[in-house]
Amino acid sequence: MKKIFVMAAWAFAAMPMLAQETYENAKIVAEDLNGTARYVGMGGAMEALGADISTISSNPAGIGLFRKSTANLSFGLVTQQDAADFSEGSKTKMSFDQAGFVYSSRTGQNSYLNFAFNYHKSRNFNYILSASDRLNNASQNKLTYSKAKEGLLYEVNGDGAPKFDRPYVTCNQLDDIYSRNLNYDVEKNMWFYDAANGYTFDRAHEGYVGVFDLNLSGNINNRVFLGLTVGLHSVNYKHYGEYTEHLQGPNGNYMMTVADERKISGSGANIAAGVIFRPIETSPFRVGLSVSTPTFYDLTTKNYTRVYDDSGFGVNNGESYDYKLYTPWKFGLSLGHTVGNSLALGASYEFADYAHTDTRYITDSYYDSWYGNYYDSSESDRVMNNHTKQTLKGVSTLKLGVEYKPDPTLAMRLGYNYVSPMYKDGGFKDGTLASDGSYYSSATDFTNWKATNRITCGLGYATGNFNIDLAYQYNTTKGEFMPFMTYVDKDYEDEDNVCDPVNVSNKRHQLLLTVGYKF
């Protein structure tokens, strides 16, 4: 049995340019359907209907339709179907989802100027991912062996021995651990690998992206509605996972586990603008248009990785670095119509091209002693951005919603969302990229998620100045999980390192309650 006992000694901090990897970034840039219970109950299809505080981010002009000041508070329960609790991750958790107010003031006979502030959770990371499968002459450490054979890991001495203190940029943290402790025989001066006959994988994701929105909006003669929102984003993400392979070595079978913990935190900002107009003066039918700038994130990622075998010997490694992430522009088109005071119909379409997500490394930073501020400059990580273009694509989101009021105090709602896949067919986490996003990677797994379908419903009750709303959302997405990228040797078939994709899913139930007051 091969024992791990040498501590990895990479000098990661010496690298001046740091950026993150496509699959980790994709977790940050994606968004959930969340907000008030009315908004969720109608599938979020309120960008042209307006008069709901949750439109503050998707179409800021929606705030311009308020005629009274209002305050809302939303919270609920989120649970994952077909999952078992793992580590500190729980499949069911309480969630504080929204809090905000709108102050409305009349500026003319038919005109208003409104100011709004709102907090909402745009992304809930709570999710437990589990997968297992057989492996046939493949393993995670065989991928390291394959990279070494191609000369992608280390410079070599005159006798061909690797210079472990001078890694190439395509050698990541796991490559370094495996190379020092498992894949290289010092006495024979040769590379080798241990194949596996199967693996198990579990990871618990936790955290959220919180958005604080400030909005100024109004209308012109109750015909044209305009709005502008400044959004401040706060990222709080972490995961802990364990990947275990059942290896077959020359001295017998044994198990090897990679325990990986990663945290991503930071902040970002964006600006959104919108307009809603009624093309026919005598009709309540309205059209909405919106645009949102990229969110400009300053982020810090930290990881702690431990690799150990079943005898208890292990090695640890960890790093922390700062980087920047710019999301793509987002565009929206929406339609809304009301029939009297009893029926509201909404439809919205949004598009964002995630292939143009910009991963950036920090090139320089300095401290301004006069003002007491830190500043930095950055450049696009062109290698990783090219990989992003090959892996991600444009995403279309269709929202449909209806609200029916059998009487003025009671409302019934239904909604539906379709979100097209973000990942291209055949996309993979490429561990051979000459990018710091690969260099500092501590995990080889990836999941290509397919389309998302959301079904929502809700009820609302209003009495006096108070209202209470309840919504239910069922969110389902299927995906294909891979523990590591496929490597195919062009000369020797036995050297191929191939694993099959495993079907996984994310089925989530949300129960949301909103309490509101008009003043």
mmCIF file with all atom_site columns, C-alpha atoms in Angstrom, residues 261-390:
data_model
loop_
_atom_site.group_PDB
_atom_site.id
_atom_site.type_symbol
_atom_site.label_atom_id
_atom_site.label_alt_id
_atom_site.label_comp_id
_atom_site.label_asym_id
_atom_site.label_entity_id
_atom_site.label_seq_id
_atom_site.pdbx_PDB_ins_code
_atom_site.Cartn_x
_atom_site.Cartn_y
_atom_site.Cartn_z
_atom_site.occupancy
_atom_site.B_iso_or_equiv
_atom_site.pdbx_formal_charge
_atom_site.auth_seq_id
_atom_site.auth_comp_id
_atom_site.auth_asym_id
_atom_site.auth_atom_id
_atom_site.pdbx_PDB_model_num
ATOM 1   C CA . GLU A 1 261 ? -12.909 22.790 1.525   1.00 0.00 ? 261 GLU A CA 1
ATOM 2   C CA . ARG A 1 262 ? -13.267 26.064 -0.394  1.00 0.00 ? 262 ARG A CA 1
ATOM 3   C CA . LYS A 1 263 ? -14.663 29.480 0.544   1.00 0.00 ? 263 LYS A CA 1
ATOM 4   C CA . ILE A 1 264 ? -15.370 32.399 -1.783  1.00 0.00 ? 264 ILE A CA 1
ATOM 5   C CA . SER A 1 265 ? -16.278 35.795 -0.379  1.00 0.00 ? 265 SER A CA 1
ATOM 6   C CA . GLY A 1 266 ? -16.357 39.349 -1.634  1.00 0.00 ? 266 GLY A CA 1
ATOM 7   C CA . SER A 1 267 ? -18.534 42.084 -3.055  1.00 0.00 ? 267 SER A CA 1
ATOM 8   C CA . GLY A 1 268 ? -19.673 43.499 -6.358  1.00 0.00 ? 268 GLY A CA 1
ATOM 9   C CA . ALA A 1 269 ? -21.773 46.258 -7.892  1.00 0.00 ? 269 ALA A CA 1
ATOM 10  C CA . ASN A 1 270 ? -23.941 46.790 -10.950 1.00 0.00 ? 270 ASN A CA 1
ATOM 11  C CA . ILE A 1 271 ? -26.495 49.194 -12.394 1.00 0.00 ? 271 ILE A CA 1
ATOM 12  C CA . ALA A 1 272 ? -29.862 48.280 -13.921 1.00 0.00 ? 272 ALA A CA 1
ATOM 13  C CA . ALA A 1 273 ? -32.211 50.508 -15.902 1.00 0.00 ? 273 ALA A CA 1
ATOM 14  C CA . GLY A 1 274 ? -35.722 49.889 -17.160 1.00 0.00 ? 274 GLY A CA 1
ATOM 15  C CA . VAL A 1 275 ? -38.750 51.361 -18.852 1.00 0.00 ? 275 VAL A CA 1
ATOM 16  C CA . ILE A 1 276 ? -42.407 50.322 -18.941 1.00 0.00 ? 276 ILE A CA 1
ATOM 17  C CA . PHE A 1 277 ? -44.851 51.992 -21.319 1.00 0.00 ? 277 PHE A CA 1
ATOM 18  C CA . ARG A 1 278 ? -48.481 51.636 -22.335 1.00 0.00 ? 278 ARG A CA 1
ATOM 19  C CA . PRO A 1 279 ? -48.571 51.812 -26.150 1.00 0.00 ? 279 PRO A CA 1
ATOM 20  C CA . ILE A 1 280 ? -52.364 52.339 -26.167 1.00 0.00 ? 280 ILE A CA 1
ATOM 21  C CA . GLU A 1 281 ? -53.570 55.098 -23.867 1.00 0.00 ? 281 GLU A CA 1
ATOM 22  C CA . THR A 1 282 ? -56.950 53.489 -23.194 1.00 0.00 ? 282 THR A CA 1
ATOM 23  C CA . SER A 1 283 ? -55.539 49.999 -22.568 1.00 0.00 ? 283 SER A CA 1
ATOM 24  C CA . PRO A 1 284 ? -53.777 48.621 -19.471 1.00 0.00 ? 284 PRO A CA 1
ATOM 25  C CA . PHE A 1 285 ? -51.515 46.499 -21.726 1.00 0.00 ? 285 PHE A CA 1
ATOM 26  C CA . ARG A 1 286 ? -47.894 47.414 -21.128 1.00 0.00 ? 286 ARG A CA 1
ATOM 27  C CA . VAL A 1 287 ? -44.431 46.575 -22.453 1.00 0.00 ? 287 VAL A CA 1
ATOM 28  C CA . GLY A 1 288 ? -41.237 46.510 -20.419 1.00 0.00 ? 288 GLY A CA 1
ATOM 29  C CA . LEU A 1 289 ? -37.590 46.773 -21.433 1.00 0.00 ? 289 LEU A CA 1
ATOM 30  C CA . SER A 1 290 ? -34.595 46.408 -19.123 1.00 0.00 ? 290 SER A CA 1
ATOM 31  C CA . VAL A 1 291 ? -30.842 46.211 -19.207 1.00 0.00 ? 291 VAL A CA 1
ATOM 32  C CA . SER A 1 292 ? -28.298 45.424 -16.505 1.00 0.00 ? 292 SER A CA 1
ATOM 33  C CA . THR A 1 293 ? -24.586 46.104 -16.594 1.00 0.00 ? 293 THR A CA 1
ATOM 34  C CA . PRO A 1 294 ? -22.127 43.384 -15.601 1.00 0.00 ? 294 PRO A CA 1
ATOM 35  C CA . THR A 1 295 ? -21.675 42.876 -11.889 1.00 0.00 ? 295 THR A CA 1
ATOM 36  C CA . PHE A 1 296 ? -18.086 43.814 -11.105 1.00 0.00 ? 296 PHE A CA 1
ATOM 37  C CA . TYR A 1 297 ? -16.904 41.472 -8.358  1.00 0.00 ? 297 TYR A CA 1
ATOM 38  C CA . ASP A 1 298 ? -13.837 41.682 -6.132  1.00 0.00 ? 298 ASP A CA 1
ATOM 39  C CA . LEU A 1 299 ? -13.484 38.228 -4.607  1.00 0.00 ? 299 LEU A CA 1
ATOM 40  C CA . THR A 1 300 ? -11.262 36.211 -2.322  1.00 0.00 ? 300 THR A CA 1
ATOM 41  C CA . THR A 1 301 ? -11.046 32.431 -2.494  1.00 0.00 ? 301 THR A CA 1
ATOM 42  C CA . LYS A 1 302 ? -9.553  30.175 0.166   1.00 0.00 ? 302 LYS A CA 1
ATOM 43  C CA . ASN A 1 303 ? -9.117  26.435 0.157   1.00 0.00 ? 303 ASN A CA 1
ATOM 44  C CA . TYR A 1 304 ? -7.909  23.741 2.496   1.00 0.00 ? 304 TYR A CA 1
ATOM 45  C CA . THR A 1 305 ? -7.228  20.314 0.987   1.00 0.00 ? 305 THR A CA 1
ATOM 46  C CA . ARG A 1 306 ? -6.256  17.073 2.684   1.00 0.00 ? 306 ARG A CA 1
ATOM 47  C CA . VAL A 1 307 ? -5.346  13.887 0.826   1.00 0.00 ? 307 VAL A CA 1
ATOM 48  C CA . TYR A 1 308 ? -5.107  10.718 2.941   1.00 0.00 ? 308 TYR A CA 1
ATOM 49  C CA . ASP A 1 309 ? -5.245  6.943  2.595   1.00 0.00 ? 309 ASP A CA 1
ATOM 50  C CA . ASP A 1 310 ? -7.095  4.400  4.734   1.00 0.00 ? 310 ASP A CA 1
ATOM 51  C CA . SER A 1 311 ? -4.084  3.859  6.994   1.00 0.00 ? 311 SER A CA 1
ATOM 52  C CA . GLY A 1 312 ? -4.306  7.433  8.261   1.00 0.00 ? 312 GLY A CA 1
ATOM 53  C CA . PHE A 1 313 ? -1.260  8.937  6.539   1.00 0.00 ? 313 PHE A CA 1
ATOM 54  C CA . GLY A 1 314 ? -2.054  12.210 4.838   1.00 0.00 ? 314 GLY A CA 1
ATOM 55  C CA . VAL A 1 315 ? -0.878  15.544 3.484   1.00 0.00 ? 315 VAL A CA 1
ATOM 56  C CA . ASN A 1 316 ? -2.452  18.994 3.691   1.00 0.00 ? 316 ASN A CA 1
ATOM 57  C CA . ASN A 1 317 ? -2.366  22.002 1.422   1.00 0.00 ? 317 ASN A CA 1
ATOM 58  C CA . GLY A 1 318 ? -4.183  25.326 1.254   1.00 0.00 ? 318 GLY A CA 1
ATOM 59  C CA . GLU A 1 319 ? -4.098  28.725 -0.391  1.00 0.00 ? 319 GLU A CA 1
ATOM 60  C CA . SER A 1 320 ? -5.828  32.093 -0.414  1.00 0.00 ? 320 SER A CA 1
ATOM 61  C CA . TYR A 1 321 ? -5.849  34.719 -3.138  1.00 0.00 ? 321 TYR A CA 1
ATOM 62  C CA . ASP A 1 322 ? -7.811  37.649 -4.564  1.00 0.00 ? 322 ASP A CA 1
ATOM 63  C CA . TYR A 1 323 ? -9.229  37.946 -8.063  1.00 0.00 ? 323 TYR A CA 1
ATOM 64  C CA . LYS A 1 324 ? -11.920 39.762 -10.042 1.00 0.00 ? 324 LYS A CA 1
ATOM 65  C CA . LEU A 1 325 ? -14.962 38.461 -11.880 1.00 0.00 ? 325 LEU A CA 1
ATOM 66  C CA . TYR A 1 326 ? -17.152 40.436 -14.287 1.00 0.00 ? 326 TYR A CA 1
ATOM 67  C CA . THR A 1 327 ? -20.496 38.887 -15.208 1.00 0.00 ? 327 THR A CA 1
ATOM 68  C CA . PRO A 1 328 ? -22.104 39.436 -18.646 1.00 0.00 ? 328 PRO A CA 1
ATOM 69  C CA . TRP A 1 329 ? -24.681 42.090 -19.574 1.00 0.00 ? 329 TRP A CA 1
ATOM 70  C CA . LYS A 1 330 ? -28.312 41.081 -19.122 1.00 0.00 ? 330 LYS A CA 1
ATOM 71  C CA . PHE A 1 331 ? -31.252 42.161 -21.278 1.00 0.00 ? 331 PHE A CA 1
ATOM 72  C CA . GLY A 1 332 ? -34.981 41.805 -20.662 1.00 0.00 ? 332 GLY A CA 1
ATOM 73  C CA . LEU A 1 333 ? -38.263 42.119 -22.563 1.00 0.00 ? 333 LEU A CA 1
ATOM 74  C CA . SER A 1 334 ? -41.625 41.761 -20.803 1.00 0.00 ? 334 SER A CA 1
ATOM 75  C CA . LEU A 1 335 ? -45.356 42.044 -21.409 1.00 0.00 ? 335 LEU A CA 1
ATOM 76  C CA . GLY A 1 336 ? -48.164 42.622 -18.931 1.00 0.00 ? 336 GLY A CA 1
ATOM 77  C CA . HIS A 1 337 ? -51.919 43.014 -19.044 1.00 0.00 ? 337 HIS A CA 1
ATOM 78  C CA . THR A 1 338 ? -54.717 43.359 -16.521 1.00 0.00 ? 338 THR A CA 1
ATOM 79  C CA . VAL A 1 339 ? -58.430 42.708 -16.823 1.00 0.00 ? 339 VAL A CA 1
ATOM 80  C CA . GLY A 1 340 ? -60.247 44.963 -14.414 1.00 0.00 ? 340 GLY A CA 1
ATOM 81  C CA . ASN A 1 341 ? -59.099 44.395 -10.862 1.00 0.00 ? 341 ASN A CA 1
ATOM 82  C CA . SER A 1 342 ? -59.446 40.619 -10.963 1.00 0.00 ? 342 SER A CA 1
ATOM 83  C CA . LEU A 1 343 ? -56.899 39.245 -13.465 1.00 0.00 ? 343 LEU A CA 1
ATOM 84  C CA . ALA A 1 344 ? -53.217 39.981 -14.157 1.00 0.00 ? 344 ALA A CA 1
ATOM 85  C CA . LEU A 1 345 ? -51.135 38.263 -16.851 1.00 0.00 ? 345 LEU A CA 1
ATOM 86  C CA . GLY A 1 346 ? -47.372 38.524 -17.220 1.00 0.00 ? 346 GLY A CA 1
ATOM 87  C CA . ALA A 1 347 ? -44.636 37.203 -19.495 1.00 0.00 ? 347 ALA A CA 1
ATOM 88  C CA . SER A 1 348 ? -40.909 37.982 -19.380 1.00 0.00 ? 348 SER A CA 1
ATOM 89  C CA . TYR A 1 349 ? -37.822 37.011 -21.343 1.00 0.00 ? 349 TYR A CA 1
ATOM 90  C CA . GLU A 1 350 ? -34.241 37.557 -20.180 1.00 0.00 ? 350 GLU A CA 1
ATOM 91  C CA . PHE A 1 351 ? -30.936 36.813 -21.899 1.00 0.00 ? 351 PHE A CA 1
ATOM 92  C CA . ALA A 1 352 ? -27.349 36.774 -20.632 1.00 0.00 ? 352 ALA A CA 1
ATOM 93  C CA . ASP A 1 353 ? -24.375 35.367 -22.551 1.00 0.00 ? 353 ASP A CA 1
ATOM 94  C CA . TYR A 1 354 ? -22.297 33.627 -19.896 1.00 0.00 ? 354 TYR A CA 1
ATOM 95  C CA . ALA A 1 355 ? -19.663 32.696 -22.465 1.00 0.00 ? 355 ALA A CA 1
ATOM 96  C CA . HIS A 1 356 ? -18.496 36.308 -22.020 1.00 0.00 ? 356 HIS A CA 1
ATOM 97  C CA . THR A 1 357 ? -17.934 36.041 -18.280 1.00 0.00 ? 357 THR A CA 1
ATOM 98  C CA . ASP A 1 358 ? -14.622 37.799 -17.651 1.00 0.00 ? 358 ASP A CA 1
ATOM 99  C CA . THR A 1 359 ? -12.228 36.164 -15.175 1.00 0.00 ? 359 THR A CA 1
ATOM 100 C CA . ARG A 1 360 ? -9.454  38.584 -14.222 1.00 0.00 ? 360 ARG A CA 1
ATOM 101 C CA . TYR A 1 361 ? -6.204  38.412 -12.295 1.00 0.00 ? 361 TYR A CA 1
ATOM 102 C CA . ILE A 1 362 ? -4.838  41.281 -10.238 1.00 0.00 ? 362 ILE A CA 1
ATOM 103 C CA . THR A 1 363 ? -1.661  42.717 -11.744 1.00 0.00 ? 363 THR A CA 1
ATOM 104 C CA . ASP A 1 364 ? -0.853  45.399 -9.194  1.00 0.00 ? 364 ASP A CA 1
ATOM 105 C CA . SER A 1 365 ? -2.177  46.823 -5.949  1.00 0.00 ? 365 SER A CA 1
ATOM 106 C CA . TYR A 1 366 ? -1.167  49.808 -3.856  1.00 0.00 ? 366 TYR A CA 1
ATOM 107 C CA . TYR A 1 367 ? -2.225  51.798 -0.806  1.00 0.00 ? 367 TYR A CA 1
ATOM 108 C CA . ASP A 1 368 ? -3.131  55.484 -1.002  1.00 0.00 ? 368 ASP A CA 1
ATOM 109 C CA . SER A 1 369 ? -1.889  56.840 2.322   1.00 0.00 ? 369 SER A CA 1
ATOM 110 C CA . TRP A 1 370 ? -3.498  60.246 1.710   1.00 0.00 ? 370 TRP A CA 1
ATOM 111 C CA . TYR A 1 371 ? -7.057  58.890 1.418   1.00 0.00 ? 371 TYR A CA 1
ATOM 112 C CA . GLY A 1 372 ? -6.456  55.624 3.274   1.00 0.00 ? 372 GLY A CA 1
ATOM 113 C CA . ASN A 1 373 ? -7.732  53.404 0.444   1.00 0.00 ? 373 ASN A CA 1
ATOM 114 C CA . TYR A 1 374 ? -6.419  50.341 -1.377  1.00 0.00 ? 374 TYR A CA 1
ATOM 115 C CA . TYR A 1 375 ? -6.470  50.260 -5.184  1.00 0.00 ? 375 TYR A CA 1
ATOM 116 C CA . ASP A 1 376 ? -5.588  47.587 -7.693  1.00 0.00 ? 376 ASP A CA 1
ATOM 117 C CA . SER A 1 377 ? -5.433  46.989 -11.415 1.00 0.00 ? 377 SER A CA 1
ATOM 118 C CA . SER A 1 378 ? -6.345  43.828 -13.285 1.00 0.00 ? 378 SER A CA 1
ATOM 119 C CA . GLU A 1 379 ? -6.180  42.083 -16.641 1.00 0.00 ? 379 GLU A CA 1
ATOM 120 C CA . SER A 1 380 ? -8.360  39.439 -18.245 1.00 0.00 ? 380 SER A CA 1
ATOM 121 C CA . ASP A 1 381 ? -7.158  35.861 -17.869 1.00 0.00 ? 381 ASP A CA 1
ATOM 122 C CA . ARG A 1 382 ? -7.308  35.184 -21.610 1.00 0.00 ? 382 ARG A CA 1
ATOM 123 C CA . VAL A 1 383 ? -6.561  31.465 -21.298 1.00 0.00 ? 383 VAL A CA 1
ATOM 124 C CA . MET A 1 384 ? -9.342  30.872 -18.791 1.00 0.00 ? 384 MET A CA 1
ATOM 125 C CA . ASN A 1 385 ? -11.730 33.181 -20.647 1.00 0.00 ? 385 ASN A CA 1
ATOM 126 C CA . ASN A 1 386 ? -11.171 31.171 -23.831 1.00 0.00 ? 386 ASN A CA 1
ATOM 127 C CA . HIS A 1 387 ? -12.005 28.040 -21.844 1.00 0.00 ? 387 HIS A CA 1
ATOM 128 C CA . THR A 1 388 ? -15.149 29.771 -20.562 1.00 0.00 ? 388 THR A CA 1
ATOM 129 C CA . LYS A 1 389 ? -16.217 30.504 -24.146 1.00 0.00 ? 389 LYS A CA 1
ATOM 130 C CA . GLN A 1 390 ? -15.763 26.817 -24.968 1.00 0.00 ? 390 GLN A CA 1
#
